[in-house]
PDB file of C-alpha atoms in Angstrom:
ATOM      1  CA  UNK A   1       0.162 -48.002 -36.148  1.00  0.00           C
ATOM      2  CA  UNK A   2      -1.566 -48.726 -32.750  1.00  0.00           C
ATOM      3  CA  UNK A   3      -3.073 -46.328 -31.033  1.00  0.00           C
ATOM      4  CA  UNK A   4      -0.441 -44.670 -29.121  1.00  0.00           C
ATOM      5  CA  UNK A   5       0.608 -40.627 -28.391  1.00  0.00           C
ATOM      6  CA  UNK A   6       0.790 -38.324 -25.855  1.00  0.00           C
ATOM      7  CA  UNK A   7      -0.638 -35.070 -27.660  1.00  0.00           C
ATOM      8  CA  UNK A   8      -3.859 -35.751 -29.849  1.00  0.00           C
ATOM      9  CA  UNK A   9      -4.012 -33.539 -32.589  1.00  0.00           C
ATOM     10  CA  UNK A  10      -6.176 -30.388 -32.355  1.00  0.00           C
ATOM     11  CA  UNK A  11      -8.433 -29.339 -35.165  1.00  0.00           C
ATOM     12  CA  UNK A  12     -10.459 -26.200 -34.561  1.00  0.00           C
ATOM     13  CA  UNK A  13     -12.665 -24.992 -36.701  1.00  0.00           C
ATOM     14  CA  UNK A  14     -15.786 -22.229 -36.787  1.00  0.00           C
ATOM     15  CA  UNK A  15     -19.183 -23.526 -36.536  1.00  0.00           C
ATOM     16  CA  UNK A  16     -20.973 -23.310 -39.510  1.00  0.00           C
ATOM     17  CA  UNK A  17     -17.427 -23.877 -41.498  1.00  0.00           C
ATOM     18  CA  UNK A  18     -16.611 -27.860 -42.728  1.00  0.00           C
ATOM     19  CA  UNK A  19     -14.271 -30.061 -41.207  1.00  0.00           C
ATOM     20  CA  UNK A  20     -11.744 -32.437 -42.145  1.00  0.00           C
ATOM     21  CA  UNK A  21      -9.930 -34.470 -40.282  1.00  0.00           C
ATOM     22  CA  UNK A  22      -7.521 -37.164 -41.435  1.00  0.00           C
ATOM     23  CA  UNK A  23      -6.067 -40.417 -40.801  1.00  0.00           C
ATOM     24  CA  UNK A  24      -3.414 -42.282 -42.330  1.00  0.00           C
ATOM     25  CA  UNK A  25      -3.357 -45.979 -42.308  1.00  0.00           C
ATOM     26  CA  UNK A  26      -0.696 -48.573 -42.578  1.00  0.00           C
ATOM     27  CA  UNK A  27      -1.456 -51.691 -43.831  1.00  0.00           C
ATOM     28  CA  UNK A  28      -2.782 -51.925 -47.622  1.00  0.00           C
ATOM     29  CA  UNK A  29      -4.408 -54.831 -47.181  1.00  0.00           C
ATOM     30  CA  UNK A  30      -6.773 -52.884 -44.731  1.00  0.00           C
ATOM     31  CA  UNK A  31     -10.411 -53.410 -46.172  1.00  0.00           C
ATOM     32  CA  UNK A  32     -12.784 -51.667 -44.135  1.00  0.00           C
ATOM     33  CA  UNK A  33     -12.409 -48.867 -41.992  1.00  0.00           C
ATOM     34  CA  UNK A  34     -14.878 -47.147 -39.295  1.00  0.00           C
ATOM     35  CA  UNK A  35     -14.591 -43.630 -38.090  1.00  0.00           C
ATOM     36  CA  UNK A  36     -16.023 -43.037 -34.344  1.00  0.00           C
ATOM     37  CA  UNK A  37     -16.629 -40.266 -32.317  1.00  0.00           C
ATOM     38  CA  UNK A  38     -15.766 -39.482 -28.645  1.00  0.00           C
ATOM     39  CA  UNK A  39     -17.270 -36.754 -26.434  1.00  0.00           C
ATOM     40  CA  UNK A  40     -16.253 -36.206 -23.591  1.00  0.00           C
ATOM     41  CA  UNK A  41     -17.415 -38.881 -20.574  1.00  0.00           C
ATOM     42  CA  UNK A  42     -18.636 -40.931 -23.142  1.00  0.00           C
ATOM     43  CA  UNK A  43     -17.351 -44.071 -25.058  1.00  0.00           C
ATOM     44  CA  UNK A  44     -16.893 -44.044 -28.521  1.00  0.00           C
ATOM     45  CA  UNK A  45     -19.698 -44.129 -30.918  1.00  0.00           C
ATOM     46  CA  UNK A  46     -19.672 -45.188 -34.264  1.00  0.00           C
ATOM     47  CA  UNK A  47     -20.448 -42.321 -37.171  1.00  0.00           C
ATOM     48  CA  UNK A  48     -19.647 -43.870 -40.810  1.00  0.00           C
ATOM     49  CA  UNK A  49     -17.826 -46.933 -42.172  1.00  0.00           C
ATOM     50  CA  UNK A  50     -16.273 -47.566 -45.762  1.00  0.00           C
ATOM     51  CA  UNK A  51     -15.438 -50.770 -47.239  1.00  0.00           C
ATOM     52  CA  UNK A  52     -12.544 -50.456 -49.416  1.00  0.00           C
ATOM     53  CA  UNK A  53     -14.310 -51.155 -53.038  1.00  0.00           C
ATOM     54  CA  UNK A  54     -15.590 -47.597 -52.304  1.00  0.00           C
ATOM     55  CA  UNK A  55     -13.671 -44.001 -52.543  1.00  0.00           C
ATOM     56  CA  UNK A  56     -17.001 -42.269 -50.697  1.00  0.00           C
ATOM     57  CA  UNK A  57     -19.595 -42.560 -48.808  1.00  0.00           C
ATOM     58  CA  UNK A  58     -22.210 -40.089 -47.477  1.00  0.00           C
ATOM     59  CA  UNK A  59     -24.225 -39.740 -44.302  1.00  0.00           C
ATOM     60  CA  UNK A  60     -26.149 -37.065 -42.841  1.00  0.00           C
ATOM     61  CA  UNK A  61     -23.254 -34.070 -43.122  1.00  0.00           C
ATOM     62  CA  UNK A  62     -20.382 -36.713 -42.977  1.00  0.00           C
ATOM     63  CA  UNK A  63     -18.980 -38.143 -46.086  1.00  0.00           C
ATOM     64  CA  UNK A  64     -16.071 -40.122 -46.050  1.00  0.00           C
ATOM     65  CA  UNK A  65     -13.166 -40.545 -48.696  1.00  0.00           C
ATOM     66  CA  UNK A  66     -10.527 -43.330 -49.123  1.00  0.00           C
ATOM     67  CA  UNK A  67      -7.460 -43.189 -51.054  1.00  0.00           C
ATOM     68  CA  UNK A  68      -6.105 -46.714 -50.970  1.00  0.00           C
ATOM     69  CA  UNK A  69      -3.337 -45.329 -53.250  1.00  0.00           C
ATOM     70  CA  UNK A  70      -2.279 -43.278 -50.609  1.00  0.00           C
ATOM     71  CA  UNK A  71      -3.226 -45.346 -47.796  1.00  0.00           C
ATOM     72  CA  UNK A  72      -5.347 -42.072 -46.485  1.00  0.00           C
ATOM     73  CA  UNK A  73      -8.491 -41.961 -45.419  1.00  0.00           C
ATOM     74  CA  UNK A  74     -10.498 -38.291 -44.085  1.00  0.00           C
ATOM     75  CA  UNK A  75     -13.977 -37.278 -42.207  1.00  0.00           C
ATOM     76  CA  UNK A  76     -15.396 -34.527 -43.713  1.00  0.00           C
ATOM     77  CA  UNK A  77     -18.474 -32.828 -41.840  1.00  0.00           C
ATOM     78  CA  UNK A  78     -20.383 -30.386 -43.309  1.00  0.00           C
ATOM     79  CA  UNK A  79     -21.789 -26.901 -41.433  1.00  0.00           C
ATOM     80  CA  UNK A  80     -19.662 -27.837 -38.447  1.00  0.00           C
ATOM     81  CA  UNK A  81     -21.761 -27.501 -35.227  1.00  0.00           C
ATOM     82  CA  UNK A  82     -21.053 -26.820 -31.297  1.00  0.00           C
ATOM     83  CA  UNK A  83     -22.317 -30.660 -30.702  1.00  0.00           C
ATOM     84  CA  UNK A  84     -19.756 -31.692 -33.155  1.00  0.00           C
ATOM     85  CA  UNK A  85     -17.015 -30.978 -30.306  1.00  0.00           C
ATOM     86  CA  UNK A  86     -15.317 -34.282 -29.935  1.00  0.00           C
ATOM     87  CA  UNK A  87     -12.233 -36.599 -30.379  1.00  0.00           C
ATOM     88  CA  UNK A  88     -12.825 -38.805 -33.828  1.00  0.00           C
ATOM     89  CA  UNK A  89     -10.891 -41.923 -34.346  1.00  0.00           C
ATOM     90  CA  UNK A  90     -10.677 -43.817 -37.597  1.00  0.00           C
ATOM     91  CA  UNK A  91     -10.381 -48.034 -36.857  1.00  0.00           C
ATOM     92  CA  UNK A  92      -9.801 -50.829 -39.120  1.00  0.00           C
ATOM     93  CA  UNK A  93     -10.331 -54.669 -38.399  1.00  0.00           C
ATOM     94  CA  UNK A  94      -7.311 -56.621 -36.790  1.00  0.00           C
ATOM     95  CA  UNK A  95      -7.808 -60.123 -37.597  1.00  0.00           C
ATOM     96  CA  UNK A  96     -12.017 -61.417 -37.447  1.00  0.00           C
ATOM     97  CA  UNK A  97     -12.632 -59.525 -34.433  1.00  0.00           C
ATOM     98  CA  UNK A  98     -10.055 -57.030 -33.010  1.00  0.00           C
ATOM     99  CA  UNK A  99     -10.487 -53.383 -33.588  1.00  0.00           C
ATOM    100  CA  UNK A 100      -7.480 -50.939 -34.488  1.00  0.00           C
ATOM    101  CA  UNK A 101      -8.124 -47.314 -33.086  1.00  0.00           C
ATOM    102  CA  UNK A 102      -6.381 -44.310 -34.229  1.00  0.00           C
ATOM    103  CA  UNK A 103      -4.612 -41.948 -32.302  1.00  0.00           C
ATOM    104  CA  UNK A 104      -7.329 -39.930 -32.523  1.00  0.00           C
ATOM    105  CA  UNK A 105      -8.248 -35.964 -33.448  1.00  0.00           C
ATOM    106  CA  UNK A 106      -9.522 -33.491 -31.640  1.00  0.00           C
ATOM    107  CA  UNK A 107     -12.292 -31.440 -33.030  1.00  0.00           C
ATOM    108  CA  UNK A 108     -12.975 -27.948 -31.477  1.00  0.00           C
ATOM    109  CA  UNK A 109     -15.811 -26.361 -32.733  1.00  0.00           C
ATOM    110  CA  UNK A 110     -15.797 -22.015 -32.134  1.00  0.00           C
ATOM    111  CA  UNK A 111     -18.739 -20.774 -31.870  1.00  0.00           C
TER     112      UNK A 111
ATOM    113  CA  UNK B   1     -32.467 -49.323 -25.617  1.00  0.00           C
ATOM    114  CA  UNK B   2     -30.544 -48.981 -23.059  1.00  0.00           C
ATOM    115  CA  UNK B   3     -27.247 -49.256 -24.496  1.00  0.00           C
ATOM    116  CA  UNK B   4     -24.385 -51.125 -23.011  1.00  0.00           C
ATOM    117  CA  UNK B   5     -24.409 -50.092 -18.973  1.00  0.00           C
ATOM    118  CA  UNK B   6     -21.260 -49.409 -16.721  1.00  0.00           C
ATOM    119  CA  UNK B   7     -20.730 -49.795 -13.246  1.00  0.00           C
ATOM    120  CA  UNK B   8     -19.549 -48.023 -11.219  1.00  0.00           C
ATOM    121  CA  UNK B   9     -19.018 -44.207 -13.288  1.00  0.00           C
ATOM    122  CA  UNK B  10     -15.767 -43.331 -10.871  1.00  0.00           C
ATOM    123  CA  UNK B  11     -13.983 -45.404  -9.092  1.00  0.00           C
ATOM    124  CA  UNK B  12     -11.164 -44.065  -6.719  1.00  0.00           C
ATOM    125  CA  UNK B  13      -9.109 -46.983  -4.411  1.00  0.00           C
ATOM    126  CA  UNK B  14      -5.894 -47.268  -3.248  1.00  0.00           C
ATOM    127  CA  UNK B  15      -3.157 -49.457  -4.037  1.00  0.00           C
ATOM    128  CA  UNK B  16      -2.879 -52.491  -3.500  1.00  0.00           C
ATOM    129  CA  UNK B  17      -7.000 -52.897  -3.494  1.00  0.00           C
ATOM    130  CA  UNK B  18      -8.825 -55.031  -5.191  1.00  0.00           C
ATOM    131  CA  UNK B  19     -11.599 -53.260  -8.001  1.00  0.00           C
ATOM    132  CA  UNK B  20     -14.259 -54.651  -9.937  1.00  0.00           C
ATOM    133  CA  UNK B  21     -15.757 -53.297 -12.953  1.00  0.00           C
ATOM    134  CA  UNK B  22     -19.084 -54.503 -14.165  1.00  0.00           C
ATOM    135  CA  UNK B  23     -20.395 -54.036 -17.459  1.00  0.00           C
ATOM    136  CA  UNK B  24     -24.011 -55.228 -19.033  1.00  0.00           C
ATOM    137  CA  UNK B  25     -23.875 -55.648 -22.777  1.00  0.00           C
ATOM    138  CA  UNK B  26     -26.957 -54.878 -25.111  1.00  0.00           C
ATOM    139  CA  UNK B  27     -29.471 -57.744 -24.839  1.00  0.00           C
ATOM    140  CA  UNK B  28     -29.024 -60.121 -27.904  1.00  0.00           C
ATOM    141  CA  UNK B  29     -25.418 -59.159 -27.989  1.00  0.00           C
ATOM    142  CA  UNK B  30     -23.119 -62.142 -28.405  1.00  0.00           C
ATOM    143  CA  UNK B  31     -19.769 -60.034 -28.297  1.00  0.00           C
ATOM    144  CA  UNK B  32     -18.427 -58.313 -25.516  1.00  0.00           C
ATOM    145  CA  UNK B  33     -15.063 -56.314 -25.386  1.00  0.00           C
ATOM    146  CA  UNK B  34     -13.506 -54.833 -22.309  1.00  0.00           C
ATOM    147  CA  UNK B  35     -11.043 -51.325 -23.679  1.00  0.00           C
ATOM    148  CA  UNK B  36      -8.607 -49.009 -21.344  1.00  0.00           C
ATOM    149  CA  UNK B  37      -8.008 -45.768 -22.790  1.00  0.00           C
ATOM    150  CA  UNK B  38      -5.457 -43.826 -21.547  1.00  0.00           C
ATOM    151  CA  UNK B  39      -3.728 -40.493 -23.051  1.00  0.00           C
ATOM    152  CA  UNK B  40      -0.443 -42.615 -23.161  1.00  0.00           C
ATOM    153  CA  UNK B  41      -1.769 -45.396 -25.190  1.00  0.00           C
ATOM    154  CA  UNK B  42      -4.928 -44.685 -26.284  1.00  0.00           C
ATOM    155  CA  UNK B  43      -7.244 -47.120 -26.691  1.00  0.00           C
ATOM    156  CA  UNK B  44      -6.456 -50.699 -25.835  1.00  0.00           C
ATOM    157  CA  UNK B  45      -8.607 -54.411 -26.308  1.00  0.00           C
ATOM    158  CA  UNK B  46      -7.883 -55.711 -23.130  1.00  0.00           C
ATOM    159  CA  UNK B  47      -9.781 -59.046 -23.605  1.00  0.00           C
ATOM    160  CA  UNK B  48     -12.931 -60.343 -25.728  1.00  0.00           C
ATOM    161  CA  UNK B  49     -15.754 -62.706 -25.399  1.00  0.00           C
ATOM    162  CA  UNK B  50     -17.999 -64.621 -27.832  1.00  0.00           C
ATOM    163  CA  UNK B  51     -21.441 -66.245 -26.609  1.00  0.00           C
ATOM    164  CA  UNK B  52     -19.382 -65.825 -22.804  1.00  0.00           C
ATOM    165  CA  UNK B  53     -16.575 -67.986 -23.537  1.00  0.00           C
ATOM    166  CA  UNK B  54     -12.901 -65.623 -23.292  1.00  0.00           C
ATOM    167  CA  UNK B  55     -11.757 -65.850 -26.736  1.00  0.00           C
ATOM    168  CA  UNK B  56      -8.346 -63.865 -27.007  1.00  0.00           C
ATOM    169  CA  UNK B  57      -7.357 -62.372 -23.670  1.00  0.00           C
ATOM    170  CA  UNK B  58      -3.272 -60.932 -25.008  1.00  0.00           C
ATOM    171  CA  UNK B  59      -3.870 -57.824 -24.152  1.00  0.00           C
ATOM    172  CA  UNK B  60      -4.381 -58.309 -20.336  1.00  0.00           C
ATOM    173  CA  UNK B  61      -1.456 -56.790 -19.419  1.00  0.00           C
ATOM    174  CA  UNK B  62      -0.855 -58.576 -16.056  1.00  0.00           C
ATOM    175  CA  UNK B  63      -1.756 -61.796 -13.937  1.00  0.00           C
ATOM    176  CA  UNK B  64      -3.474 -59.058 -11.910  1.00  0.00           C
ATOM    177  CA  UNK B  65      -5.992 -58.166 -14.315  1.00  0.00           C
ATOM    178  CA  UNK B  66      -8.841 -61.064 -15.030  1.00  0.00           C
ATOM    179  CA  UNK B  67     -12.386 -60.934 -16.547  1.00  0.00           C
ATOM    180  CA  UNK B  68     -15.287 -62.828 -16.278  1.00  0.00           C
ATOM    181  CA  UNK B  69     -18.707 -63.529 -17.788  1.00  0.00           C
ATOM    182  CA  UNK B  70     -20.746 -65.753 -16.254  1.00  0.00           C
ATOM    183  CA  UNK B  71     -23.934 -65.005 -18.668  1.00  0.00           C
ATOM    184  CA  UNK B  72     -24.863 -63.085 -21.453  1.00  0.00           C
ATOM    185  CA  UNK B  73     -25.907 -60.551 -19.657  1.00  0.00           C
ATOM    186  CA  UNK B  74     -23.006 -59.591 -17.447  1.00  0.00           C
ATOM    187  CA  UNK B  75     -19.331 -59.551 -17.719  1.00  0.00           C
ATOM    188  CA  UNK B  76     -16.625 -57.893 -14.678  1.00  0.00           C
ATOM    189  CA  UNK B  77     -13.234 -57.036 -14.933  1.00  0.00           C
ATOM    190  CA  UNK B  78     -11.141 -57.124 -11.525  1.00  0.00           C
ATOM    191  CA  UNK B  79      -7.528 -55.814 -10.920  1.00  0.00           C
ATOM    192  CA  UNK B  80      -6.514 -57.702  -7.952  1.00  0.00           C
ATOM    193  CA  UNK B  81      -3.913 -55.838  -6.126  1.00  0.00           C
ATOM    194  CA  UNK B  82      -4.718 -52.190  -8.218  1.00  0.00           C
ATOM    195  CA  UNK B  83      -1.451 -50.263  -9.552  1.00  0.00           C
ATOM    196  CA  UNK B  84      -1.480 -46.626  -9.765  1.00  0.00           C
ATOM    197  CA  UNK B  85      -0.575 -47.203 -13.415  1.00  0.00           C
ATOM    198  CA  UNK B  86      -3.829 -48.946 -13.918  1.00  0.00           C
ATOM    199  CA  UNK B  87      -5.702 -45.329 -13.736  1.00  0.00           C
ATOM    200  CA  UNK B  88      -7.455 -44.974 -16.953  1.00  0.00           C
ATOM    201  CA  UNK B  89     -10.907 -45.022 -18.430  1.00  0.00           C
ATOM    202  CA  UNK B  90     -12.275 -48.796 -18.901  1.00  0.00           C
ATOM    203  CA  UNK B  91     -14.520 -49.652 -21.164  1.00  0.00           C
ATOM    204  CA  UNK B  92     -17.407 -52.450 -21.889  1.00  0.00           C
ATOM    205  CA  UNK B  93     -18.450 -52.826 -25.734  1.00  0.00           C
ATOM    206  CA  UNK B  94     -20.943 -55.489 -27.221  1.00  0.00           C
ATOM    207  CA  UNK B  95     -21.533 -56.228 -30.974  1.00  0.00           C
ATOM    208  CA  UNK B  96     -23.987 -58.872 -31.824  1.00  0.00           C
ATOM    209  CA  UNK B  97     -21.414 -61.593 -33.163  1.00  0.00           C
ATOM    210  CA  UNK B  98     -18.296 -59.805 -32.989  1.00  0.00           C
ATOM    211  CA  UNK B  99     -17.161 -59.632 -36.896  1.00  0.00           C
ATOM    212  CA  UNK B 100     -15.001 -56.351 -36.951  1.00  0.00           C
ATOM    213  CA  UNK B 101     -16.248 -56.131 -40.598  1.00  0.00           C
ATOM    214  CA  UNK B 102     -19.653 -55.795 -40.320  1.00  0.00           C
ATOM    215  CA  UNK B 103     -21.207 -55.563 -36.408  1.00  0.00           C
ATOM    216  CA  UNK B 104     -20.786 -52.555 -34.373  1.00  0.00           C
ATOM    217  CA  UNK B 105     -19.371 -52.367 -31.423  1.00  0.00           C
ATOM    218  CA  UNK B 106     -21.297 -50.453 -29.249  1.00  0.00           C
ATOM    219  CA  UNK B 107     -19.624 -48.605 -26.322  1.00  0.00           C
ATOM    220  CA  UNK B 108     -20.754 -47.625 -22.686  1.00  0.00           C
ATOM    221  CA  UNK B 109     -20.103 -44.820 -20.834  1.00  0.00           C
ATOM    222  CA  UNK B 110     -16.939 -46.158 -19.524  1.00  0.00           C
ATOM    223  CA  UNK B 111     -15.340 -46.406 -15.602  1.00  0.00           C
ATOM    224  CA  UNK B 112     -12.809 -43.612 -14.823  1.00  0.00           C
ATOM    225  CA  UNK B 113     -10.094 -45.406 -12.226  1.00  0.00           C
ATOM    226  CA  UNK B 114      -8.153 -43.590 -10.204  1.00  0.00           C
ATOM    227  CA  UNK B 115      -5.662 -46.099  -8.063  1.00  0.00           C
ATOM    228  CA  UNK B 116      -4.131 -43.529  -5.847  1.00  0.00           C
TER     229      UNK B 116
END
């Protein structure tokens, strides 16, 4: 759905460990899908994006997966680091230009 | 690169003033989106622009709220009398033509309002 809530979801996890954070989508026909990441004070920035003939794509430590079957979609990062700390949103097109966010998860890294 | 550039960081007023947020998308960018974020509703488009011309503007949520960009290189969004409910991070993106499939939107640093 939109991006609504009043509690983000807390994911904390100990640095050097992996991460996984998921997101759940809503409309099948949903073809491409962008995962961004938030520090704090800062606006979002863009990390990885799948198009939907794809189950996985890899970046440097991040892979994504999509399971269109499931509508699901996760972030994995590998060796999870303290600069890692942030809030990570998966987005999908609205339309030709509009942007769906995510609620949103919050990654807290232990060191 | 300077990225896309915010003015001002912080902004506190009081009610009932008028505030004006100013935003400076990446040079050759011919997109520019203006977001609130707030821990109620997250992250809301507010309004977008292609090549400076207001293309979908639906999720202004009041006559109070209004956005401008005069050139490429400069866009403002007033609130004109402020609310406190209109205390939330704003923020200025730019892609370079706007296609939510394949341009980036690039984000800046964002303007923290406080309407007290």
């Amino acid at each position: 759905g939109e991006s609504v809530g009043l509690h983000l979801p807390t994911l904390s996890v100990q640095e050097g460990d992996n991460s996984i954070i998921n997101c759940a989508y809503s409309n099948s026909a949903s073809d491409y899908f962008i995962w961004y990441k938030q520090e704090s004070g800062k606006g979002p920035q863009f990390i990885i994006d799948i198009r939907s003939n794809m189950d996985k794509r890899q970046g440097q430590r991040v892979t994504v997966l999509l399971n269109k079957t499931v509508k699901h979609l996760s972030l994995q990062i590998a060796a999870t680091q303290p600069g890692d700390s942030a809030v990570y949103f998966c987005a999908y097109p609205r339309g030709y230009q509009k942007v769906t966010f995510g609620t949103g998860t919050k990654l807290q890294v232990i060191p | 690169d300077a990225g896309v550039i915010q003015s001002p960081r912080h902004e506190v007023t009081e009610m009932g003033q008028e505030v004006t947020l100013r935003c400076k998308p990446i040079s050759g960018h011919n997109s520019l989106f203006w977001y609130r974020q707030t821990m109620m509703r997250g992250l809301e488009l507010l309004i977008y622009f292609n090549n400076n011309v207001p293309i979908d503007d639906s999720g202004m949520p009041e006559d109070r709220f209004s956005a401008k960009m005069p050139n490429a290189s400069f866009s403002t969004l007033k609130i004109q009398p402020s609310e406190p409910r209109d205390s939330a991070v704003y923020f200025c993106a730019s892609s370079f033509s706007g296609r939510a499939r394949s341009d980036t939107q690039y984000f800046g640093p964002g303007t923290r309002l406080t309407v007290l």
